[in-house]
Coordinates of C-alpha atoms in Angstrom, one line a residue:
M345 CA 146.9 97.7 138.7
Q346 CA 145.8 97.3 142.3
S347 CA 144.1 100.2 143.9
N348 CA 145.9 101.5 147.6
K349 CA 142.6 102.8 148.6
I350 CA 140.2 101.0 151.0
S351 CA 136.5 102.0 151.4
L352 CA 135.1 103.5 154.8
K353 CA 133.6 100.2 155.2
Q354 CA 136.5 98.0 155.4
F355 CA 138.6 100.5 157.5
I356 CA 135.9 99.9 160.1
Q357 CA 135.8 96.4 159.6
Y358 CA 139.7 95.9 160.2
F359 CA 139.5 98.2 163.0
K360 CA 137.0 96.4 165.1
I361 CA 138.9 93.0 164.1
A362 CA 141.8 94.7 165.4
V363 CA 140.3 96.2 168.5
T364 CA 138.4 93.0 169.6
G365 CA 141.6 90.8 169.4
K366 CA 140.2 88.1 167.2
D367 CA 142.8 85.6 165.8
Q368 CA 144.4 86.7 162.5
E369 CA 146.8 85.0 160.0
F370 CA 149.3 87.7 159.4
T371 CA 152.0 85.4 157.7
S372 CA 149.9 85.5 154.2
G373 CA 147.8 88.4 152.7
S374 CA 148.3 92.0 152.5
I375 CA 151.2 93.3 154.4
R376 CA 149.4 96.8 154.5
K377 CA 146.3 95.3 156.2
A378 CA 148.7 93.5 158.9
V379 CA 150.6 96.5 159.6
F380 CA 147.3 98.5 160.1
M381 CA 145.7 96.1 162.3
L382 CA 149.0 95.5 164.4
S383 CA 149.1 99.2 164.9
I384 CA 145.6 100.1 166.1
P385 CA 146.3 98.7 169.6
M386 CA 149.5 100.6 170.1
I387 CA 148.0 103.7 168.9
L388 CA 145.1 103.4 171.0
E389 CA 147.5 102.7 174.1
M390 CA 149.3 105.5 173.4
L391 CA 146.0 107.9 173.1
M392 CA 144.8 106.5 176.3
E393 CA 147.9 107.2 177.9
S394 CA 147.9 110.9 176.9
I395 CA 144.2 111.3 178.1
F396 CA 145.3 109.9 181.4
A397 CA 147.8 112.5 181.7
I398 CA 145.2 115.3 180.7
V399 CA 142.8 114.0 183.4
D400 CA 145.7 114.0 185.9
I401 CA 146.7 117.5 185.3
M402 CA 143.2 118.5 185.5
Y403 CA 142.4 117.0 188.8
V404 CA 145.7 118.5 190.3
S405 CA 145.3 121.9 189.1
Q406 CA 142.7 122.4 191.7
V407 CA 145.5 121.9 194.4
S408 CA 148.4 124.4 193.3
V409 CA 150.6 125.1 190.5
N410 CA 153.4 123.1 192.0
A411 CA 151.1 120.0 191.8
V412 CA 150.8 120.6 188.1
A413 CA 154.6 121.1 187.7
T414 CA 155.0 117.8 189.5
I415 CA 152.7 115.9 187.2
G416 CA 154.4 117.3 184.2
L417 CA 157.9 116.3 185.6
T418 CA 156.5 112.7 186.5
E419 CA 154.5 112.2 183.0
S420 CA 157.7 112.9 181.3
V421 CA 159.8 110.1 183.2
I422 CA 157.0 107.8 182.7
T423 CA 156.9 108.3 179.0
L424 CA 160.6 107.5 178.9
V425 CA 160.0 104.4 181.0
Y426 CA 157.3 103.4 178.6
A427 CA 159.6 103.9 175.7
V428 CA 162.2 101.7 177.0
A429 CA 159.6 98.9 177.8
I430 CA 157.7 99.3 174.5
G431 CA 161.4 99.0 172.7
L432 CA 161.9 95.6 174.8
S433 CA 158.5 94.5 174.2
M434 CA 159.1 95.0 170.2
A435 CA 162.2 92.9 170.4
D436 CA 160.5 90.0 172.3
T437 CA 157.9 90.2 170.0
A438 CA 159.9 90.0 167.1
V439 CA 161.9 87.0 168.4
V440 CA 158.4 85.2 169.5
A441 CA 157.1 86.2 166.0
R442 CA 160.2 84.6 164.2
R443 CA 159.6 81.3 166.2
V444 CA 155.6 81.3 165.3
G445 CA 156.3 82.3 161.5
E446 CA 158.9 79.0 161.5
T447 CA 155.9 76.9 163.0
D448 CA 158.1 76.4 165.8
I449 CA 155.5 76.8 168.8
K450 CA 157.7 75.2 171.4
G451 CA 160.4 77.4 170.7
A452 CA 157.9 80.3 171.0
S453 CA 156.8 79.3 174.3
Q454 CA 160.3 78.8 175.6
V455 CA 161.2 82.1 174.5
A456 CA 157.9 83.7 175.9
V457 CA 159.0 82.1 179.3
Q458 CA 162.5 83.4 179.3
V459 CA 161.3 86.9 178.3
I460 CA 159.1 86.9 181.4
F461 CA 161.7 85.6 183.8
L462 CA 164.1 88.3 182.2
R463 CA 161.5 91.3 182.8
V464 CA 160.9 89.8 186.6
F465 CA 164.6 89.9 187.3
V466 CA 165.2 93.3 186.3
A467 CA 162.4 94.5 187.9
A468 CA 163.6 92.8 191.1
I469 CA 167.0 94.6 190.7
I470 CA 165.5 98.1 190.3
A471 CA 163.2 97.3 193.2
I472 CA 166.1 96.4 195.3
I473 CA 168.0 99.7 194.2
W474 CA 165.0 101.6 194.9
F475 CA 164.5 100.3 198.4
K476 CA 168.2 100.5 199.3
R477 CA 168.6 104.0 198.3
G478 CA 165.5 105.1 200.4
Y479 CA 163.6 106.5 197.4
W480 CA 160.2 104.7 199.2
K481 CA 160.6 107.4 201.7
A482 CA 160.1 110.3 199.4
I483 CA 156.4 109.0 198.5
Q484 CA 155.3 108.8 202.1
V485 CA 152.7 111.3 203.4

């Protein structure tokens, strides 16, 4: 029976490979290793976002209590936006990964281009609504 434990040396090696973005073949081999190596960049991104929020609050706390409250409110909205964006990107990644798994690189490229156009279109609609409602006036100093 195979052991599920990995050594610290293997852990550090997998971590380095995941962070450097070295090309890997995930369609064969250990699924545990693949999930681990694919999750490392996402975990680091969320960690950095939390650190970013803490640093924001640290600097703004020198201004006033109301400024800290504002940061708290905006960070929660940003987290919701990130959740939606990450959810959509996961769907996009699944479709592209399926095409790559089928060795249909041209199909994967077409899906990737369609996803980019779709995201630009949605961003343009949001920007138009934002400008028409005059939200941009609220951030002018």
